[in-house]
Amino acid sequence: GAVVSQHPSRVICKSGTSVKIECRSLDFQATTMFWYRQFPKQSLMLMATSNEGSKATYEQGVEKDKFLINHASLTLSTLTVTSAHPEDSSFYICSARAGTVYEQYFGPGTRLTVT
Amino acid sequence: AQKITQTQPGMFVQEKEAVTLDCTYDTSDPSYGLFWYKQPSSGEMIFLIYQGSYDQQNATEGRYSLNFQKARKSANLVISASQLGDSAMYFCAMRASGYSSASKIIFGSGTRLSIRP
């Protein structure tokens, strides 16, 4: 089946610094990738949808200047959390659409801790 | 607006028993899809089963079946012969905005299933 990877799996950063999370589709091309955030014991909340070669579409309430998304190629999307604060600590999960809208595969997630 | 509702925050079931996880949804789109995902403690999202709004038959995948009642807007997941490894968080999800490229998956609040030996 289709595989999506995320790197890093865990990251700890200091408050005020920026951190980049990569999402890669390993064996398929993904024209659309999605970024979700999940706080402990809560559901996945969609942050943004990114299409290769164009600007990401952010969900209401998500700060586009804080969460920078770049979908530079058909196999790579990156999420950069800028000027991170402790409240940004969360589990970030990406997913990639393989072809039809039925086929959406999730990465293993990245646990971000901001100290 | 699209919405997914899971009213069971947690469930305990005896091993080998069947279990039904409830999910109701709301959408004005005539075309939509419903998913169930399993999330173990490791955090990965594992796809279990999919039901399209125009599918005539209920979806089945091994021990998983989806009880799709369109008029009631419900899409309950049934797990037969539960196993200890089924203990996890389960999310019902819906593909919103039809078949367009803008469609995206939104999630319910989840049900934590615990299987007792």
mmCIF file of C-alpha atoms in Angstrom:
data_model
loop_
_atom_site.group_PDB
_atom_site.id
_atom_site.type_symbol
_atom_site.label_atom_id
_atom_site.label_comp_id
_atom_site.label_asym_id
_atom_site.label_seq_id
_atom_site.Cartn_x
_atom_site.Cartn_y
_atom_site.Cartn_z
ATOM 1 C CA GLY A 1 0.000 0.000 0.000
ATOM 2 C CA ALA A 2 0.889 3.653 -0.216
ATOM 3 C CA VAL A 3 3.333 4.888 2.397
ATOM 4 C CA VAL A 4 3.625 8.341 3.872
ATOM 5 C CA SER A 5 6.560 9.251 6.071
ATOM 6 C CA GLN A 6 7.110 12.139 8.430
ATOM 7 C CA HIS A 7 10.332 13.517 9.781
ATOM 8 C CA PRO A 8 11.143 13.990 12.549
ATOM 9 C CA SER A 9 8.959 11.677 14.590
ATOM 10 C CA ARG A 10 9.655 13.691 17.725
ATOM 11 C CA VAL A 11 11.129 17.135 18.206
ATOM 12 C CA ILE A 12 11.757 19.319 21.207
ATOM 13 C CA CYS A 13 12.477 22.977 20.631
ATOM 14 C CA LYS A 14 12.827 26.099 22.707
ATOM 15 C CA SER A 15 10.158 28.748 22.797
ATOM 16 C CA GLY A 16 10.685 31.338 20.082
ATOM 17 C CA THR A 17 12.477 29.071 17.644
ATOM 18 C CA SER A 18 11.109 27.591 14.421
ATOM 19 C CA VAL A 19 10.783 23.935 13.570
ATOM 20 C CA LYS A 20 10.191 22.245 10.237
ATOM 21 C CA ILE A 21 8.281 19.002 9.772
ATOM 22 C CA GLU A 22 8.533 17.060 6.526
ATOM 23 C CA CYS A 23 5.865 14.876 4.983
ATOM 24 C CA ARG A 24 6.793 12.597 2.107
ATOM 25 C CA SER A 25 4.804 10.232 -0.043
ATOM 26 C CA LEU A 26 7.267 7.408 -0.644
ATOM 27 C CA ASP A 27 5.769 5.382 -3.450
ATOM 28 C CA PHE A 28 3.201 7.625 -5.066
ATOM 29 C CA GLN A 29 2.722 11.180 -6.201
ATOM 30 C CA ALA A 30 0.483 13.308 -4.059
ATOM 31 C CA THR A 31 -1.070 16.347 -5.651
ATOM 32 C CA THR A 32 -2.791 17.198 -2.395
ATOM 33 C CA MET A 33 -1.509 16.899 1.143
ATOM 34 C CA PHE A 34 -3.241 17.734 4.380
ATOM 35 C CA TRP A 35 -1.909 18.805 7.755
ATOM 36 C CA TYR A 36 -3.723 17.958 10.969
ATOM 37 C CA ARG A 37 -3.072 18.784 14.596
ATOM 38 C CA GLN A 38 -4.112 16.576 17.465
ATOM 39 C CA PHE A 39 -3.997 17.640 21.095
ATOM 40 C CA PRO A 40 -3.884 14.918 23.770
ATOM 41 C CA LYS A 41 -7.066 12.886 23.965
ATOM 42 C CA GLN A 42 -8.685 14.973 21.258
ATOM 43 C CA SER A 43 -9.585 14.477 17.664
ATOM 44 C CA LEU A 44 -7.625 15.439 14.581
ATOM 45 C CA MET A 45 -8.244 18.996 13.509
ATOM 46 C CA LEU A 46 -7.516 19.905 9.921
ATOM 47 C CA MET A 47 -5.113 22.827 9.726
ATOM 48 C CA ALA A 48 -4.576 23.253 6.019
ATOM 49 C CA THR A 49 -4.726 21.702 2.607
ATOM 50 C CA SER A 50 -1.740 22.049 0.344
ATOM 51 C CA ASN A 51 -1.618 21.505 -3.378
ATOM 52 C CA GLU A 52 1.642 21.069 -5.232
ATOM 53 C CA GLY A 53 2.868 24.313 -6.664
ATOM 54 C CA SER A 54 0.254 26.546 -5.119
ATOM 55 C CA LYS A 55 -0.457 28.261 -1.834
ATOM 56 C CA ALA A 56 -1.968 26.267 0.970
ATOM 57 C CA THR A 57 -5.577 26.720 1.993
ATOM 58 C CA TYR A 58 -5.851 27.224 5.738
ATOM 59 C CA GLU A 59 -8.810 26.331 7.902
ATOM 60 C CA GLN A 60 -10.548 29.039 9.832
ATOM 61 C CA GLY A 61 -8.634 30.036 12.938
ATOM 62 C CA VAL A 62 -5.259 28.711 11.774
ATOM 63 C CA GLU A 63 -2.603 31.414 11.480
ATOM 64 C CA LYS A 64 -0.984 31.148 8.080
ATOM 65 C CA ASP A 65 1.986 33.258 9.134
ATOM 66 C CA LYS A 66 2.684 30.975 12.050
ATOM 67 C CA PHE A 67 2.210 27.659 10.293
ATOM 68 C CA LEU A 68 4.017 27.930 6.975
ATOM 69 C CA ILE A 69 3.234 25.187 4.512
ATOM 70 C CA ASN A 70 5.239 24.500 1.374
ATOM 71 C CA HIS A 71 4.288 21.816 -1.122
ATOM 72 C CA ALA A 72 7.291 22.051 -3.395
ATOM 73 C CA SER A 73 6.989 18.734 -5.183
ATOM 74 C CA LEU A 74 4.551 15.904 -5.742
ATOM 75 C CA THR A 75 6.167 13.911 -2.958
ATOM 76 C CA LEU A 76 7.057 16.498 -0.327
ATOM 77 C CA SER A 77 5.179 18.965 1.827
ATOM 78 C CA THR A 78 6.660 20.801 4.780
ATOM 79 C CA LEU A 79 5.084 22.471 7.780
ATOM 80 C CA THR A 80 7.152 25.091 9.572
ATOM 81 C CA VAL A 81 6.013 26.234 12.988
ATOM 82 C CA THR A 82 7.485 29.696 13.370
ATOM 83 C CA SER A 83 8.242 31.343 16.695
ATOM 84 C CA ALA A 84 6.958 28.290 18.515
ATOM 85 C CA HIS A 85 5.292 28.624 21.892
ATOM 86 C CA PRO A 86 4.456 25.948 24.470
ATOM 87 C CA GLU A 87 0.812 26.008 23.354
ATOM 88 C CA ASP A 88 1.971 24.806 19.925
ATOM 89 C CA SER A 89 3.042 21.544 21.524
ATOM 90 C CA SER A 90 0.939 18.908 19.829
ATOM 91 C CA PHE A 91 0.904 15.870 17.573
ATOM 92 C CA TYR A 92 1.075 16.915 13.928
ATOM 93 C CA ILE A 93 -0.107 14.438 11.315
ATOM 94 C CA CYS A 94 0.065 14.795 7.573
ATOM 95 C CA SER A 95 -1.845 12.855 4.976
ATOM 96 C CA ALA A 96 -1.501 12.568 1.243
ATOM 97 C CA ARG A 97 -4.056 11.946 -1.444
ATOM 98 C CA ALA A 98 -2.917 9.290 -3.902
ATOM 99 C CA GLY A 99 -5.329 9.597 -6.756
ATOM 100 C CA THR A 100 -9.021 9.479 -6.149
ATOM 101 C CA VAL A 101 -10.597 11.241 -3.228
ATOM 102 C CA TYR A 102 -11.063 7.860 -1.595
ATOM 103 C CA GLU A 103 -7.373 7.261 -1.256
ATOM 104 C CA GLN A 104 -5.888 9.329 1.522
ATOM 105 C CA TYR A 105 -2.974 7.960 3.477
ATOM 106 C CA PHE A 106 -1.687 9.200 6.797
ATOM 107 C CA GLY A 107 1.835 9.657 8.024
ATOM 108 C CA PRO A 108 2.935 8.362 11.436
ATOM 109 C CA GLY A 109 2.819 11.812 13.009
ATOM 110 C CA THR A 110 5.315 14.171 14.611
ATOM 111 C CA ARG A 111 5.195 14.973 18.296
ATOM 112 C CA LEU A 112 6.290 18.544 18.900
ATOM 113 C CA THR A 113 7.190 19.738 22.382
ATOM 114 C CA VAL A 114 8.005 23.394 22.904
ATOM 115 C CA THR A 115 9.803 24.184 26.153
ATOM 116 C CA ALA B 1 -21.749 22.657 7.266
ATOM 117 C CA GLN B 2 -20.450 19.142 7.623
ATOM 118 C CA LYS B 3 -20.268 17.507 11.020
ATOM 119 C CA ILE B 4 -19.380 14.116 12.469
ATOM 120 C CA THR B 5 -20.656 13.086 15.894
ATOM 121 C CA GLN B 6 -19.422 10.224 18.026
ATOM 122 C CA THR B 7 -21.359 10.062 21.275
ATOM 123 C CA GLN B 8 -19.398 7.292 23.005
ATOM 124 C CA PRO B 9 -16.200 8.663 24.508
ATOM 125 C CA GLY B 10 -15.229 5.250 25.843
ATOM 126 C CA MET B 11 -16.352 1.633 25.700
ATOM 127 C CA PHE B 12 -15.334 -1.564 27.451
ATOM 128 C CA VAL B 13 -16.011 -4.884 25.752
ATOM 129 C CA GLN B 14 -15.202 -8.450 26.640
ATOM 130 C CA GLU B 15 -12.800 -10.226 24.313
ATOM 131 C CA LYS B 16 -14.508 -12.192 21.507
ATOM 132 C CA GLU B 17 -17.690 -10.184 21.778
ATOM 133 C CA ALA B 18 -18.943 -7.987 18.951
ATOM 134 C CA VAL B 19 -18.948 -4.240 19.435
ATOM 135 C CA THR B 20 -20.716 -1.391 17.689
ATOM 136 C CA LEU B 21 -19.230 2.090 17.629
ATOM 137 C CA ASP B 22 -21.729 4.823 16.851
ATOM 138 C CA CYS B 23 -21.302 7.605 14.332
ATOM 139 C CA THR B 24 -23.777 10.113 12.966
ATOM 140 C CA TYR B 25 -23.049 12.729 10.386
ATOM 141 C CA ASP B 26 -24.543 15.797 8.844
ATOM 142 C CA THR B 27 -23.963 17.124 5.371
ATOM 143 C CA SER B 28 -25.947 18.814 2.649
ATOM 144 C CA ASP B 29 -23.840 17.250 -0.106
ATOM 145 C CA PRO B 30 -25.585 14.423 -1.964
ATOM 146 C CA SER B 31 -22.210 12.824 -2.582
ATOM 147 C CA TYR B 32 -19.950 12.034 0.336
ATOM 148 C CA GLY B 33 -17.845 9.290 1.844
ATOM 149 C CA LEU B 34 -17.538 7.904 5.323
ATOM 150 C CA PHE B 35 -14.414 6.394 6.862
ATOM 151 C CA TRP B 36 -13.385 4.663 10.034
ATOM 152 C CA TYR B 37 -9.833 4.893 11.317
ATOM 153 C CA LYS B 38 -8.106 3.185 14.226
ATOM 154 C CA GLN B 39 -5.461 5.036 16.205
ATOM 155 C CA PRO B 40 -3.413 2.911 18.611
ATOM 156 C CA SER B 41 -1.262 4.475 21.296
ATOM 157 C CA SER B 42 1.574 4.828 18.792
ATOM 158 C CA GLY B 43 -0.445 7.565 17.106
ATOM 159 C CA GLU B 44 -0.569 6.276 13.553
ATOM 160 C CA MET B 45 -3.893 6.436 11.773
ATOM 161 C CA ILE B 46 -4.919 3.055 10.389
ATOM 162 C CA PHE B 47 -7.609 3.016 7.705
ATOM 163 C CA LEU B 48 -10.282 0.419 8.429
ATOM 164 C CA ILE B 49 -13.219 0.812 6.095
ATOM 165 C CA TYR B 50 -14.894 3.175 3.623
ATOM 166 C CA GLN B 51 -18.535 3.687 2.573
ATOM 167 C CA GLY B 52 -19.590 5.885 -0.300
ATOM 168 C CA SER B 53 -22.937 7.630 -0.119
ATOM 169 C CA TYR B 54 -24.123 5.928 -3.304
ATOM 170 C CA ASP B 55 -22.931 2.475 -2.374
ATOM 171 C CA GLN B 56 -25.889 0.113 -2.296
ATOM 172 C CA GLN B 57 -24.366 -2.386 0.088
ATOM 173 C CA ASN B 58 -22.783 -1.927 3.463
ATOM 174 C CA ALA B 59 -19.002 -2.044 3.339
ATOM 175 C CA THR B 60 -17.188 -4.966 4.935
ATOM 176 C CA GLU B 61 -13.480 -5.573 5.510
ATOM 177 C CA GLY B 62 -12.678 -8.748 7.389
ATOM 178 C CA ARG B 63 -13.953 -8.366 10.954
ATOM 179 C CA TYR B 64 -15.083 -4.801 10.271
ATOM 180 C CA SER B 65 -18.415 -3.860 8.791
ATOM 181 C CA LEU B 66 -20.106 -0.532 8.420
ATOM 182 C CA ASN B 67 -23.816 -0.322 9.212
ATOM 183 C CA PHE B 68 -24.800 2.495 6.866
ATOM 184 C CA GLN B 69 -28.267 3.932 7.405
ATOM 185 C CA LYS B 70 -28.510 6.841 5.021
ATOM 186 C CA ALA B 71 -31.935 8.089 6.093
ATOM 187 C CA ARG B 72 -30.792 8.261 9.689
ATOM 188 C CA LYS B 73 -27.394 9.652 8.677
ATOM 189 C CA SER B 74 -25.584 7.056 10.682
ATOM 190 C CA ALA B 75 -22.513 5.002 9.868
ATOM 191 C CA ASN B 76 -21.809 2.702 12.768
ATOM 192 C CA LEU B 77 -18.735 0.482 12.824
ATOM 193 C CA VAL B 78 -19.239 -3.122 13.859
ATOM 194 C CA ILE B 79 -16.256 -5.172 14.964
ATOM 195 C CA SER B 80 -16.988 -8.872 15.211
ATOM 196 C CA ALA B 81 -15.149 -11.204 17.569
ATOM 197 C CA SER B 82 -13.132 -8.468 19.255
ATOM 198 C CA GLN B 83 -9.490 -9.067 20.079
ATOM 199 C CA LEU B 84 -7.153 -7.539 22.647
ATOM 200 C CA GLY B 85 -5.330 -5.799 19.817
ATOM 201 C CA ASP B 86 -8.495 -3.907 18.957
ATOM 202 C CA SER B 87 -8.001 -1.687 22.010
ATOM 203 C CA ALA B 88 -7.413 1.752 20.545
ATOM 204 C CA MET B 89 -9.053 5.041 19.687
ATOM 205 C CA TYR B 90 -11.515 4.855 16.797
ATOM 206 C CA PHE B 91 -12.432 7.812 14.657
ATOM 207 C CA CYS B 92 -15.331 8.179 12.289
ATOM 208 C CA ALA B 93 -14.590 10.588 9.461
ATOM 209 C CA MET B 94 -16.318 12.093 6.474
ATOM 210 C CA ARG B 95 -15.079 13.340 3.159
ATOM 211 C CA ALA B 96 -16.690 16.705 2.727
ATOM 212 C CA SER B 97 -17.313 18.728 -0.426
ATOM 213 C CA GLY B 98 -18.189 15.831 -2.667
ATOM 214 C CA TYR B 99 -15.723 14.559 -5.218
ATOM 215 C CA SER B 100 -14.030 17.846 -5.932
ATOM 216 C CA SER B 101 -10.334 18.283 -5.493
ATOM 217 C CA ALA B 102 -11.153 20.531 -2.587
ATOM 218 C CA SER B 103 -12.726 17.710 -0.642
ATOM 219 C CA LYS B 104 -11.131 16.954 2.682
ATOM 220 C CA ILE B 105 -11.625 14.515 5.518
ATOM 221 C CA ILE B 106 -13.009 15.763 8.809
ATOM 222 C CA PHE B 107 -13.049 13.690 11.980
ATOM 223 C CA GLY B 108 -15.378 12.973 14.845
ATOM 224 C CA SER B 109 -14.249 13.222 18.451
ATOM 225 C CA GLY B 110 -13.407 9.545 18.687
ATOM 226 C CA THR B 111 -14.301 6.553 20.850
ATOM 227 C CA ARG B 112 -11.743 4.848 23.032
ATOM 228 C CA LEU B 113 -12.345 1.103 22.876
ATOM 229 C CA SER B 114 -10.888 -1.138 25.557
ATOM 230 C CA ILE B 115 -11.072 -4.910 25.211
ATOM 231 C CA ARG B 116 -11.122 -6.906 28.441
ATOM 232 C CA PRO B 117 -9.448 -10.344 28.443
#
